[in-house]
Coordinates of C-alpha atoms in Angstrom, one line a residue:
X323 CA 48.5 -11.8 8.1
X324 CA 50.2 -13.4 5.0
X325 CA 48.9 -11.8 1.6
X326 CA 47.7 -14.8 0.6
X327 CA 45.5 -15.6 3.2
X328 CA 44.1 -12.0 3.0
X329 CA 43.0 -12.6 -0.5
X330 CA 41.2 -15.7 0.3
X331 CA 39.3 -13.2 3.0
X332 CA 38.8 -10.5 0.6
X333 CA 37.5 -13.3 -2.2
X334 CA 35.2 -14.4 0.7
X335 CA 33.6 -11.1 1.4
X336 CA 33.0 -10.7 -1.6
X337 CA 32.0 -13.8 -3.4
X338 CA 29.5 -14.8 -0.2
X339 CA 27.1 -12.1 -0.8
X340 CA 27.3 -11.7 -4.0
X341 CA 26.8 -15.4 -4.5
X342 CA 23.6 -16.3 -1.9
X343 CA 21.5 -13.9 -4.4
X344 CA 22.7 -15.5 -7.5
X345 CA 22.0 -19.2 -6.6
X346 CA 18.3 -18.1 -5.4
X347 CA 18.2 -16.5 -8.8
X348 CA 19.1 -19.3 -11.1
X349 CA 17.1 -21.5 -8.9
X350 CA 14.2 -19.9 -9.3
X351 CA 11.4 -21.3 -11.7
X352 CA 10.2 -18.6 -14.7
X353 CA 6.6 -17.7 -14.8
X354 CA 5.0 -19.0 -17.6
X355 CA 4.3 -17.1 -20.4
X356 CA 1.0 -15.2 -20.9
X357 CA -0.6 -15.6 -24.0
X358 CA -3.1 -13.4 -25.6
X359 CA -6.7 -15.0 -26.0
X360 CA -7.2 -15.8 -30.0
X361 CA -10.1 -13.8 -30.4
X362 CA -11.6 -10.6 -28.6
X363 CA -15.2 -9.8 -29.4
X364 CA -16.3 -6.2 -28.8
X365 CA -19.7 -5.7 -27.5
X366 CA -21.3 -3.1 -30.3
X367 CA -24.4 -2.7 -28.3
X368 CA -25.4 0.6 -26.5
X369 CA -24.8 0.3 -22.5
X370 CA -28.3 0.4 -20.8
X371 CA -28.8 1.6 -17.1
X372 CA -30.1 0.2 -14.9
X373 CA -32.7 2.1 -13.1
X374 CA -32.2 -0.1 -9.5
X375 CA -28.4 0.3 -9.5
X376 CA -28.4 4.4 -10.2
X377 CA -27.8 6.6 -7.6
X378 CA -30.8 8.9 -6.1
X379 CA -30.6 12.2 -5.0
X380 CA -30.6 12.4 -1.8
X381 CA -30.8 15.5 1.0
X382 CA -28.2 15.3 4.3
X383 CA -28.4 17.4 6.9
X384 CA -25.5 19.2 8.1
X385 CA -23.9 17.8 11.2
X386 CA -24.6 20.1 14.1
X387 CA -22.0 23.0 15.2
X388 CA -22.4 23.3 18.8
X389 CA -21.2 19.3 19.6
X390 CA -24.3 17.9 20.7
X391 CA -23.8 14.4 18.6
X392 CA -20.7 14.3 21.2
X393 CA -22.0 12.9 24.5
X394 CA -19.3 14.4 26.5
X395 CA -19.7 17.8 25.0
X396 CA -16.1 18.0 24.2
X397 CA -14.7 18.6 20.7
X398 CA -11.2 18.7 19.8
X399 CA -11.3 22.8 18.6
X400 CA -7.2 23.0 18.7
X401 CA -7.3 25.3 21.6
X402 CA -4.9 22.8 23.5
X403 CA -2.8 21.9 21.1
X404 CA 0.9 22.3 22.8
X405 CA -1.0 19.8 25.5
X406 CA -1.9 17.3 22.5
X407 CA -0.2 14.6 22.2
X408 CA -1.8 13.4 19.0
X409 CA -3.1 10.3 20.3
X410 CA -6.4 11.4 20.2
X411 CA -7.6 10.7 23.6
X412 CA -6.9 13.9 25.7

């Protein structure tokens, strides 16, 4: 291959990929500007709850230990991990 035409290859590598990103950059249109409202009034007033929208104490029971919300009985306990293959349905 003469040296000349392996310039024009290297110039070609190079210049290609380098140059795709740069037109889609000076192609691209800018955002415009944001601009920062005049005036911002503060509300100086106390906040007042509302007494609908608070939370309420409320009791939950602990769920049960021996697996009876299951319907088949069987919890995962990690006794057959090396058998688990973490899809969930053993």
């Amino acid at each position: 291959m003469p040296v000349k035409q392996r310039a024009l290859t290297l110039t070609a590598v190079v210049a290609i990929p380098l140059g795709i990103p740069a037109t889609s950059y000076a192609l691209t249109d800018d955002p415009p500007a944001q601009k920062a409202p005049a005036e911002v009034r503060m509300d100086s007033g106390t906040p007042t709850a509302d007494p609908a929208s608070s939370p309420k104490d409320e009791v939950v029971s602990p769920r049960p230990q021996d697996g009876a919300d299951d319907a088949s009985g069987d919890r995962d306990d990690d006794t057959d991990d090396e058998q688990d293959d973490g899809t969930g349905d053993d």
